[in-house]
Short mmCIF file of C-alpha atoms in Angstrom, two decimals:
data_model
loop_
_atom_site.label_atom_id
_atom_site.label_comp_id
_atom_site.label_asym_id
_atom_site.label_seq_id
_atom_site.Cartn_x
_atom_site.Cartn_y
_atom_site.Cartn_z
CA MET A 891 -30.79 -5.41 21.83
CA LYS A 892 -30.91 -8.25 19.29
CA PRO A 893 -30.01 -7.54 15.64
CA VAL A 894 -32.94 -7.43 13.25
CA SER A 895 -33.51 -10.30 10.81
CA ALA A 896 -31.61 -10.25 7.51
CA GLU A 897 -34.88 -9.91 5.58
CA ARG A 898 -36.03 -6.86 7.56
CA ALA A 899 -32.54 -5.27 7.36
CA LEU A 900 -32.47 -5.72 3.58
CA SER A 901 -35.95 -4.28 3.23
CA ARG A 902 -35.04 -1.22 5.32
CA ILE A 903 -31.78 -0.58 3.42
CA THR A 904 -33.48 -0.97 0.05
CA ALA A 905 -36.22 1.44 1.09
CA LEU A 906 -33.64 3.98 2.24
CA LEU A 907 -31.30 3.91 -0.77
CA GLY A 908 -33.51 2.58 -3.58
CA ALA A 909 -33.10 -0.63 -5.46
CA GLU A 910 -30.42 0.74 -7.84
CA ALA A 911 -28.16 1.64 -4.93
CA CYS A 912 -28.65 -1.63 -3.06
CA LEU A 913 -27.17 -4.63 -4.88
CA VAL A 914 -28.76 -7.90 -3.63
CA LYS A 915 -28.40 -10.45 -6.37
CA GLN A 916 -25.32 -12.75 -6.11
CA ASP A 917 -23.84 -11.88 -9.51
CA ALA A 918 -24.15 -8.15 -8.72
CA ARG A 919 -22.52 -8.57 -5.29
CA ALA A 920 -19.72 -10.86 -6.42
CA PRO A 921 -17.15 -8.23 -7.57
CA TYR A 922 -17.39 -6.52 -4.19
CA GLU A 923 -17.24 -9.73 -2.11
CA HIS A 924 -13.80 -10.91 -3.31
CA GLY A 925 -10.56 -9.07 -2.72
CA PRO A 926 -7.75 -9.04 -5.32
CA ARG A 927 -5.56 -11.45 -3.32
CA TYR A 928 -7.17 -12.37 0.02
CA GLY A 929 -10.69 -12.03 1.37
CA ALA A 930 -13.79 -13.71 0.06
CA GLY A 931 -17.12 -13.74 1.86
CA THR A 932 -20.84 -13.28 1.43
CA ALA A 933 -22.52 -9.97 2.05
CA LEU A 934 -26.15 -9.26 2.82
CA CYS A 935 -26.02 -6.58 0.13
CA VAL A 936 -23.78 -3.90 -1.34
CA ALA A 937 -24.94 -0.40 -0.39
CA ARG A 938 -23.84 2.32 -2.86
CA PRO A 939 -25.00 5.69 -1.52
CA ALA A 940 -24.74 8.59 -3.95
CA ASP A 941 -24.02 11.29 -1.31
CA VAL A 942 -22.88 11.82 2.22
CA ALA A 943 -26.40 12.36 3.56
CA SER A 944 -27.51 8.95 2.28
CA ALA A 945 -24.35 7.28 3.74
CA ALA A 946 -25.08 8.99 7.13
CA GLU A 947 -28.65 7.71 7.06
CA LEU A 948 -27.41 4.24 6.31
CA MET A 949 -25.04 4.35 9.28
CA ARG A 950 -27.85 5.48 11.57
CA LEU A 951 -30.01 2.65 10.37
CA CYS A 952 -27.22 0.08 10.85
CA ALA A 953 -26.40 1.39 14.29
CA ALA A 954 -30.00 1.17 15.41
CA ASP A 955 -30.42 -2.36 14.01
CA ARG A 956 -26.86 -3.59 14.96
CA ILE A 957 -26.02 -4.27 11.35
CA SER A 958 -22.29 -4.59 10.58
CA LEU A 959 -20.88 -2.34 7.84
CA VAL A 960 -17.72 -3.07 5.84
CA PRO A 961 -16.39 0.10 4.19
CA GLN A 962 -14.97 -0.39 0.70
CA GLY A 963 -13.27 1.92 -1.77
CA ALA A 964 -11.84 0.52 -5.02
CA ASN A 965 -11.42 -3.00 -3.47
CA THR A 966 -7.72 -3.11 -4.22
CA GLY A 967 -6.41 -3.83 -0.70
CA LEU A 968 -4.40 -6.89 0.08
CA VAL A 969 -5.34 -7.77 3.71
CA ALA A 970 -9.09 -8.41 3.28
CA ALA A 971 -10.03 -5.29 5.26
CA ALA A 972 -12.69 -4.38 2.72
CA SER A 973 -14.13 -7.93 2.36
CA PRO A 974 -17.18 -9.30 4.18
CA ASP A 975 -17.11 -12.38 6.35
CA ASN A 976 -19.05 -15.54 5.51
CA SER A 977 -22.12 -14.82 7.66
CA GLY A 978 -24.15 -13.22 4.87
CA LEU A 979 -25.21 -10.55 7.33
CA GLN A 980 -22.69 -7.77 6.75
CA VAL A 981 -23.41 -4.83 4.47
CA ILE A 982 -20.62 -3.65 2.16
CA LEU A 983 -20.65 0.15 2.12
CA SER A 984 -19.16 0.98 -1.23
CA MET A 985 -17.92 4.54 -1.61
CA GLU A 986 -17.51 4.31 -5.37
CA ARG A 987 -20.38 6.73 -6.19
CA LEU A 988 -19.04 9.40 -3.86
CA LYS A 989 -16.41 10.45 -6.34
CA GLY A 990 -15.03 13.45 -8.11
CA VAL A 991 -12.71 16.36 -7.54
CA ILE A 992 -14.21 19.08 -5.34
CA ASP A 993 -11.47 21.68 -5.78
CA ILE A 994 -7.87 22.19 -6.91
CA ASP A 995 -5.93 25.10 -5.49
CA PRO A 996 -2.60 25.53 -7.28
CA VAL A 997 -1.56 28.32 -4.91
CA ASP A 998 -1.99 26.13 -1.82
CA GLY A 999 -0.90 23.08 -3.82
CA VAL A 1000 -3.86 20.99 -2.68
CA ILE A 1001 -6.62 18.85 -4.16
CA GLN A 1002 -9.88 18.21 -2.38
CA ALA A 1003 -11.71 15.11 -3.53
CA TRP A 1004 -14.47 12.69 -2.51
CA ALA A 1005 -13.43 9.36 -1.02
CA GLY A 1006 -14.40 7.26 -4.06
CA THR A 1007 -12.12 9.15 -6.44
CA ARG A 1008 -9.41 6.98 -7.91
CA LEU A 1009 -5.71 7.80 -7.77
CA SER A 1010 -5.60 7.93 -11.61
CA GLU A 1011 -8.51 10.42 -11.58
CA LEU A 1012 -6.64 12.66 -9.13
CA ASN A 1013 -3.65 12.80 -11.36
CA GLN A 1014 -5.67 13.34 -14.53
CA ALA A 1015 -7.27 16.38 -12.91
CA LEU A 1016 -3.96 17.69 -11.58
CA GLU A 1017 -1.91 17.34 -14.75
CA PRO A 1018 -3.17 20.50 -16.44
CA HIS A 1019 -2.07 22.41 -13.40
CA GLY A 1020 1.42 20.94 -13.56
CA LEU A 1021 0.80 19.00 -10.37
CA CYS A 1022 0.53 15.39 -9.21
CA PHE A 1023 -0.29 13.24 -6.25
CA PRO A 1024 2.88 11.15 -6.29
CA ILE A 1025 1.83 7.87 -4.61
CA ASP A 1026 3.24 5.29 -7.06
CA LEU A 1027 1.39 1.97 -6.96
CA GLY A 1028 0.66 -1.03 -9.14
CA ALA A 1029 -3.10 -0.65 -8.33
CA ASP A 1030 -5.53 2.23 -8.78
CA PRO A 1031 -6.98 2.72 -5.30
CA SER A 1032 -9.54 5.27 -4.10
CA VAL A 1033 -8.82 8.26 -1.90
CA GLY A 1034 -10.67 6.66 0.99
CA GLY A 1035 -8.85 3.39 0.55
CA MET A 1036 -5.44 5.06 0.43
CA LEU A 1037 -6.17 6.81 3.70
CA ALA A 1038 -7.55 3.68 5.34
CA ALA A 1039 -4.40 1.78 4.53
CA ASN A 1040 -1.95 4.71 4.69
CA THR A 1041 -0.59 3.73 1.30
CA GLY A 1042 3.16 4.11 0.63
CA GLY A 1043 4.58 3.18 -2.79
CA ALA A 1044 7.85 3.22 -4.73
CA ARG A 1045 8.60 6.94 -4.29
CA LEU A 1046 8.13 7.20 -0.54
CA ILE A 1047 11.77 8.04 -0.11
CA ARG A 1048 11.00 11.38 -1.83
CA TYR A 1049 7.39 12.17 -1.11
CA GLY A 1050 6.42 10.23 2.00
CA ASP A 1051 3.27 8.13 2.47
CA VAL A 1052 -0.37 9.15 2.35
CA ARG A 1053 -0.33 10.20 6.01
CA HIS A 1054 2.46 12.63 5.22
CA ASN A 1055 0.44 14.12 2.33
CA THR A 1056 -2.98 14.49 3.99
CA LEU A 1057 -3.89 17.91 5.22
CA GLY A 1058 -7.49 17.37 6.13
CA LEU A 1059 -10.49 15.03 5.88
CA GLN A 1060 -14.12 14.49 6.69
CA ALA A 1061 -15.42 11.27 8.25
CA LEU A 1062 -18.74 9.78 9.20
CA LEU A 1063 -18.82 8.41 12.75
CA MET A 1064 -20.65 5.42 14.20
CA GLU A 1065 -20.85 7.17 17.57
CA PRO A 1066 -22.91 9.29 17.38
CA ALA A 1067 -24.16 7.31 14.39
CA GLY A 1068 -24.06 9.21 11.13
CA GLU A 1069 -22.45 12.31 12.60
CA LEU A 1070 -20.09 14.06 10.12
CA LEU A 1071 -16.76 15.04 11.72
CA ASP A 1072 -15.21 17.90 9.76
CA LEU A 1073 -11.39 17.88 9.98
CA ASN A 1074 -10.88 19.53 6.61
CA ASN A 1075 -8.32 22.31 6.39
CA ARG A 1076 -5.52 23.30 4.04
CA LEU A 1077 -3.07 24.45 6.65
CA ARG A 1078 0.44 23.13 6.60
CA LYS A 1079 0.98 24.57 10.10
CA ASN A 1080 -1.76 23.98 12.68
CA ASN A 1081 -0.54 23.19 16.19
CA THR A 1082 -3.82 23.60 18.05
CA GLY A 1083 -3.98 20.28 19.91
CA PRO A 1084 -4.20 16.63 18.86
CA ASP A 1085 -4.20 15.95 15.11
CA TRP A 1086 -7.42 14.02 15.07
CA LYS A 1087 -7.38 13.22 11.38
CA GLN A 1088 -4.50 10.80 11.97
CA LEU A 1089 -6.88 8.45 13.76
CA PHE A 1090 -8.64 7.83 10.50
CA ILE A 1091 -5.44 7.16 8.48
CA GLY A 1092 -4.10 3.64 8.54
CA SER A 1093 -6.97 2.32 10.69
CA ALA A 1094 -8.93 0.43 8.03
CA GLY A 1095 -12.13 2.39 8.53
CA SER A 1096 -12.50 1.10 12.09
CA TYR A 1097 -12.90 4.55 13.67
CA GLY A 1098 -15.04 6.14 10.98
CA ILE A 1099 -15.60 6.24 7.25
CA VAL A 1100 -13.67 8.94 5.33
CA THR A 1101 -15.92 10.80 2.90
CA GLN A 1102 -13.49 13.34 1.48
CA ALA A 1103 -9.92 14.52 1.93
CA VAL A 1104 -7.62 17.47 1.28
CA LEU A 1105 -4.35 16.15 -0.15
CA GLN A 1106 -1.04 17.87 -0.61
CA THR A 1107 0.15 17.85 -4.22
CA HIS A 1108 3.61 18.18 -5.74
CA PRO A 1109 4.90 19.70 -8.96
CA LEU A 1110 5.06 17.28 -11.90
CA PRO A 1111 8.59 16.18 -12.67
CA GLN A 1112 10.00 17.91 -15.72
CA GLN A 1113 13.08 15.77 -16.09
CA THR A 1114 14.21 12.35 -14.82
CA ALA A 1115 17.37 10.22 -15.00
CA THR A 1116 17.05 6.49 -14.36
CA ALA A 1117 19.55 3.66 -14.20
CA LEU A 1118 19.45 -0.04 -13.32
CA ILE A 1119 22.69 -1.01 -11.65
CA VAL A 1120 24.34 -4.15 -10.34
CA PRO A 1121 25.88 -3.52 -6.91
CA ASN A 1122 29.05 -5.36 -5.87
CA SER A 1123 27.10 -6.75 -2.91
CA LEU A 1124 24.01 -5.86 -0.93
CA PRO A 1125 26.00 -4.07 1.86
CA VAL A 1126 27.63 -2.07 -0.94
CA GLY A 1127 24.12 -1.28 -2.20
CA LEU A 1128 23.45 0.43 1.17
CA GLN A 1129 26.66 2.45 0.75
CA LEU A 1130 25.45 3.50 -2.73
CA LEU A 1131 22.11 4.58 -1.23
CA GLN A 1132 23.84 6.72 1.37
CA ASP A 1133 26.15 8.25 -1.21
CA ALA A 1134 23.25 8.96 -3.57
CA GLU A 1135 21.36 10.74 -0.81
CA ARG A 1136 24.40 12.88 -0.04
CA ARG A 1137 25.18 13.62 -3.70
CA PHE A 1138 21.68 14.16 -5.12
CA GLY A 1139 19.68 15.28 -2.09
CA ASP A 1140 15.99 15.77 -2.88
CA PHE A 1141 16.55 14.78 -6.53
CA LEU A 1142 16.63 11.13 -5.39
CA SER A 1143 13.03 9.89 -5.89
CA ALA A 1144 13.35 6.10 -5.93
CA PHE A 1145 15.86 3.44 -4.90
CA GLU A 1146 14.31 0.04 -5.62
CA GLY A 1147 15.68 -3.50 -5.52
CA MET A 1148 14.88 -6.55 -7.69
CA SER A 1149 16.12 -10.13 -7.35
CA ARG A 1150 17.21 -12.30 -10.29
CA ASN A 1151 14.22 -14.63 -9.90
CA ALA A 1152 11.85 -11.66 -10.06
CA MET A 1153 13.46 -10.26 -13.17
CA GLU A 1154 13.58 -13.70 -14.79
CA SER A 1155 9.84 -14.11 -14.28
CA VAL A 1156 9.15 -10.79 -16.01
CA LEU A 1157 11.35 -11.65 -18.99
CA HIS A 1158 9.66 -15.08 -19.24
CA HIS A 1159 6.13 -13.81 -19.23
CA LEU A 1160 6.74 -10.55 -21.10
CA PRO A 1161 9.04 -11.53 -23.99
CA GLN A 1162 8.79 -8.05 -25.43
CA VAL A 1163 10.76 -6.78 -22.46
CA ILE A 1164 14.48 -6.72 -23.23
CA ALA A 1165 16.83 -8.31 -20.71
CA PRO A 1166 18.83 -5.48 -19.09
CA PHE A 1167 21.82 -7.76 -18.39
CA ASN A 1168 23.10 -11.01 -19.79
CA PRO A 1169 23.38 -12.96 -17.63
CA LEU A 1170 21.02 -11.52 -15.05
CA PRO A 1171 22.78 -10.58 -11.81
CA PRO A 1172 21.73 -11.94 -8.36
CA TYR A 1173 20.30 -8.47 -7.53
CA ALA A 1174 19.81 -5.11 -9.23
CA LEU A 1175 18.96 -1.63 -7.99
CA LEU A 1176 16.71 0.79 -9.86
CA ILE A 1177 17.70 4.39 -9.11
CA GLU A 1178 15.67 7.38 -10.19
CA LEU A 1179 16.42 11.09 -9.99
CA SER A 1180 13.66 13.62 -10.74
CA SER A 1181 13.15 17.36 -10.65
CA SER A 1182 10.27 19.73 -11.28
CA ALA A 1183 12.77 22.11 -12.88
CA PRO A 1184 13.19 21.68 -16.65
CA ALA A 1185 16.57 20.49 -17.93
CA SER A 1186 19.03 23.30 -18.54
CA ALA A 1187 22.69 23.93 -18.54
CA HIS A 1188 22.48 24.69 -14.82
CA CYS A 1189 20.20 21.78 -13.90
CA ASN A 1190 20.55 18.61 -15.93
CA LEU A 1191 20.01 15.39 -13.99
CA GLU A 1192 21.63 13.14 -16.64
CA HIS A 1193 24.78 15.29 -16.53
CA LEU A 1194 24.68 14.98 -12.71
CA PHE A 1195 23.97 11.23 -12.74
CA MET A 1196 26.46 9.95 -15.24
CA PRO A 1197 29.71 10.99 -13.45
CA TRP A 1198 28.37 9.41 -10.24
CA LEU A 1199 27.71 6.16 -12.06
CA GLU A 1200 31.13 6.23 -13.76
CA ARG A 1201 32.90 6.89 -10.49
CA HIS A 1202 31.32 3.91 -8.77
CA LEU A 1203 31.94 1.71 -11.81
CA GLU A 1204 35.59 2.67 -11.63
CA GLN A 1205 35.76 1.99 -7.92
CA GLY A 1206 34.10 -1.43 -8.34
CA ASN A 1207 31.06 -0.56 -6.22
CA ILE A 1208 28.89 -0.99 -9.34
CA LEU A 1209 29.59 -3.95 -11.56
CA ASP A 1210 27.33 -3.04 -14.44
CA ALA A 1211 24.75 -0.37 -15.23
CA VAL A 1212 22.06 0.30 -17.81
CA VAL A 1213 20.87 3.84 -18.37
CA ASP A 1214 17.60 3.91 -20.37
CA LYS A 1215 14.28 5.63 -20.69
CA PRO A 1216 12.52 5.60 -17.31
CA GLU A 1217 9.43 3.76 -18.64
CA SER A 1218 11.63 0.90 -20.01
CA LEU A 1219 13.31 0.24 -16.67
CA TRP A 1220 10.21 0.82 -14.54
CA ARG A 1221 8.30 -1.59 -16.76
CA ILE A 1222 10.41 -4.42 -15.34
CA ARG A 1223 9.83 -3.34 -11.78
CA HIS A 1224 6.11 -2.81 -12.15
CA ALA A 1225 5.55 -6.13 -13.95
CA ILE A 1226 7.02 -8.31 -11.16
CA SER A 1227 3.85 -8.89 -9.16
CA ASP A 1228 1.71 -9.96 -12.17
CA SER A 1229 4.50 -12.07 -13.63
CA ILE A 1230 5.28 -14.18 -10.58
CA LYS A 1231 1.52 -14.93 -10.13
CA GLN A 1232 1.83 -17.05 -13.24
CA GLU A 1233 4.63 -19.16 -11.73
CA GLY A 1234 2.49 -20.77 -9.02
CA LYS A 1235 0.91 -20.02 -5.66
CA ILE A 1236 2.20 -16.78 -4.11
CA VAL A 1237 2.99 -16.47 -0.40
CA ALA A 1238 3.53 -12.77 -0.11
CA PHE A 1239 5.12 -10.76 2.68
CA ASP A 1240 4.76 -6.99 2.92
CA ILE A 1241 7.47 -6.28 5.51
CA ALA A 1242 9.93 -3.65 6.60
CA VAL A 1243 13.13 -3.49 8.60
CA ALA A 1244 15.56 -0.72 9.28
CA ARG A 1245 17.45 0.08 6.09
CA SER A 1246 20.74 -0.89 7.72
CA HIS A 1247 19.33 -4.39 8.38
CA LEU A 1248 18.09 -5.09 4.86
CA PRO A 1249 21.10 -7.14 3.59
CA ALA A 1250 21.37 -9.21 6.80
CA PHE A 1251 17.64 -9.83 6.98
CA ARG A 1252 17.34 -10.84 3.34
CA THR A 1253 20.22 -13.30 3.72
CA ALA A 1254 18.74 -14.77 6.88
CA ALA A 1255 15.26 -15.05 5.32
CA ILE A 1256 16.56 -16.83 2.23
CA GLU A 1257 18.57 -19.23 4.41
CA LEU A 1258 15.46 -19.97 6.50
CA VAL A 1259 13.39 -20.74 3.42
CA GLU A 1260 16.06 -22.96 1.83
CA ARG A 1261 16.62 -24.85 5.11
CA ASP A 1262 13.08 -25.31 6.38
CA PHE A 1263 10.81 -24.78 3.37
CA ALA A 1264 12.69 -26.17 0.41
CA GLY A 1265 10.76 -25.92 -2.84
CA ALA A 1266 9.56 -22.35 -2.30
CA VAL A 1267 11.21 -19.94 -4.69
CA VAL A 1268 12.11 -16.45 -3.46
CA CYS A 1269 11.07 -13.76 -6.01
CA ASP A 1270 11.54 -10.61 -3.95
CA PHE A 1271 11.72 -6.92 -4.71
CA GLY A 1272 11.74 -3.96 -2.39
CA HIS A 1273 11.90 -0.27 -1.58
CA TRP A 1274 15.46 0.04 -0.32
CA GLY A 1275 15.00 3.76 0.18
CA ASP A 1276 12.54 3.18 3.01
CA GLY A 1277 13.35 -0.33 4.22
CA GLY A 1278 10.35 -2.00 2.65
CA LEU A 1279 10.64 -5.48 1.19
CA HIS A 1280 8.08 -7.50 -0.77
CA PHE A 1281 9.53 -10.87 0.17
CA ASN A 1282 7.39 -12.95 -2.19
CA LEU A 1283 7.63 -16.69 -2.38
CA VAL A 1284 6.37 -18.80 -5.29
CA ILE A 1285 5.19 -22.35 -4.71
CA PRO A 1286 5.51 -24.06 -8.10
CA PRO A 1287 2.67 -26.48 -9.05
CA THR A 1288 5.15 -29.38 -8.75
CA HIS A 1289 5.50 -28.62 -4.99
CA ALA A 1290 1.91 -27.71 -4.22
CA GLN A 1291 1.27 -30.85 -2.21
CA GLN A 1292 4.27 -30.08 0.03
CA PHE A 1293 2.74 -26.67 0.92
CA LEU A 1294 -0.69 -27.41 2.30
CA PRO A 1295 -2.37 -24.67 4.43
CA ALA A 1296 -0.76 -25.75 7.71
CA ARG A 1297 2.73 -25.62 6.27
CA ILE A 1298 2.10 -22.24 4.64
CA ASP A 1299 0.93 -20.91 8.02
CA ALA A 1300 4.17 -22.26 9.56
CA LEU A 1301 6.12 -20.55 6.80
CA ARG A 1302 4.37 -17.22 7.45
CA THR A 1303 4.94 -17.39 11.14
CA ALA A 1304 8.61 -18.28 10.71
CA ILE A 1305 9.21 -15.29 8.39
CA TYR A 1306 7.25 -12.86 10.52
CA ASP A 1307 8.99 -13.98 13.69
CA LEU A 1308 12.28 -13.35 11.95
CA VAL A 1309 11.11 -9.86 10.88
CA VAL A 1310 9.57 -8.73 14.11
CA ARG A 1311 11.46 -10.55 16.86
CA ASP A 1312 14.92 -10.81 15.38
CA TYR A 1313 15.07 -7.61 13.30
CA ARG A 1314 12.48 -5.38 15.11
CA GLY A 1315 10.68 -4.83 11.84
CA SER A 1316 7.06 -4.61 10.72
CA PHE A 1317 4.91 -7.49 9.50
CA SER A 1318 2.78 -5.04 7.51
CA ALA A 1319 4.79 -2.23 5.99
CA GLU A 1320 2.27 -0.83 3.50
CA HIS A 1321 -0.90 -2.89 3.36
CA GLY A 1322 -2.36 -2.19 6.80
CA ILE A 1323 -4.26 -4.54 9.04
CA GLY A 1324 -7.27 -6.70 8.10
CA PRO A 1325 -8.66 -10.16 8.73
CA PHE A 1326 -5.83 -11.70 6.64
CA ASN A 1327 -3.14 -10.56 9.04
CA GLN A 1328 -5.18 -9.86 12.21
CA HIS A 1329 -3.64 -12.95 13.83
CA TYR A 1330 -0.19 -11.45 13.52
CA TYR A 1331 -1.33 -8.09 14.87
CA ASP A 1332 -2.57 -10.02 17.96
CA ARG A 1333 0.71 -11.95 18.11
CA TYR A 1334 3.23 -9.13 17.83
CA LEU A 1335 1.66 -5.89 19.13
CA SER A 1336 2.52 -5.21 22.73
CA THR A 1337 -0.06 -5.58 25.44
CA GLN A 1338 0.30 -1.85 26.15
CA LYS A 1339 -0.61 -0.92 22.59
CA GLN A 1340 -3.50 -3.31 22.49
CA ALA A 1341 -4.75 -2.03 25.81
CA LEU A 1342 -4.75 1.54 24.46
CA ALA A 1343 -6.67 0.35 21.41
CA ALA A 1344 -9.14 -1.46 23.66
CA ARG A 1345 -10.00 1.95 25.18
CA LEU A 1346 -10.03 3.86 21.92
CA GLN A 1347 -11.90 1.73 19.42
CA PRO A 1348 -15.10 1.33 21.43
CA ALA A 1349 -15.28 5.09 21.86
CA PHE A 1350 -15.72 5.41 18.11
CA ASP A 1351 -17.58 2.17 17.50
CA PRO A 1352 -19.14 0.82 20.74
CA TYR A 1353 -20.77 -2.15 19.12
CA TYR A 1354 -17.94 -2.98 16.69
CA LEU A 1355 -20.06 -2.50 13.65
CA LEU A 1356 -17.43 -0.96 11.39
CA GLY A 1357 -15.39 -3.48 9.35
CA ASN A 1358 -13.69 -6.66 10.45
CA THR A 1359 -10.39 -5.23 11.80
CA ARG A 1360 -9.98 -5.24 15.52
CA PHE A 1361 -7.19 -3.27 17.16
CA SER A 1362 -8.05 -4.49 20.67
#
């Protein structure tokens, strides 16, 4: 069967959804066609259904006419999975109007929400109940987007990723087209066969479009203790991480790393931020303890934290430390991404290795850049608690002509080869798979895994009409 013409497809979609829910003009489509970092194409239109029934009808129409759909939440992803290609024939299916909290159950500790609901809206609704959904990010993604990418964040060491905090979901299928698969439940224990909801988490909308989810919540922290420390060395930093886990247990909620170059960029572009150290060290670690129990004589995190810091200062494991209000120290960490963008072109790597390999990998990666790609400036930060590293490189304007697309591609491949082949790590730790990094999925995933995907993806989407990510 041949796809219908663009004009007929547009006419049918507009008739189905109404003109207000089908954005056709270029200026109206533009915010949906461009991703925040990568991904820029041209869509036939942007479909914005107001309910699940309309979204299901749209999927049936697209399946019948072989029209490709690109699911999109808040459009905050960083691998172009929610961006259309350049054909002008794909329809962006925006879930932004399917939003709102359906239910909060403080007894079960869950929130049920539509896919278009933003992370900030979840937490605003949960706060009066003393609860939160503790995925800590620089962006404000939607529920559907967080599931599609299996979002992690800075506090994964304590709370896990989105997969770990999803109890149930509903999804619209492309086969049979428009059928609603109900996998919603609030059970923490349910061992009755395969956990089918996991197929829709971290798969970029390729198996179906999530319409709502039941998410596990956590009590809001009532007290925190935060310090920015200078480790004697990066291997010593790992020893401090192990000791902190032994000493503080579940109180340890973040263990983040920041390089000197990253901190310098923040101080340069945000002069109101006070330098934590003078001079800045080569590397610093941000450690956070938190508890949902209020501070008391029997449970005071600052009283627990200070002796630990003092002991390691005396032993020389920590060379310097700043204890301050959490928001002051976290401001430095959260400002890194926006600050380094102002330094030049960013070549970003969202990677992960085993925690035990972090110091050796970082040293090897910096040596590789200095040897083979001189002029690129390493401005990295990372989640030491879970092995994640945002190994970001800045290409200053003065070196732009030395880093044309072919050389940047060579740089990416060199770093990813180091991650995957030398350190058995991941080339996409948090951001998922999309057109931006599809090439590396094809390069590094084993033939066995790709063969399994080749059998699975067509079962859910036989004509490959959902999105631009291909797992086979």
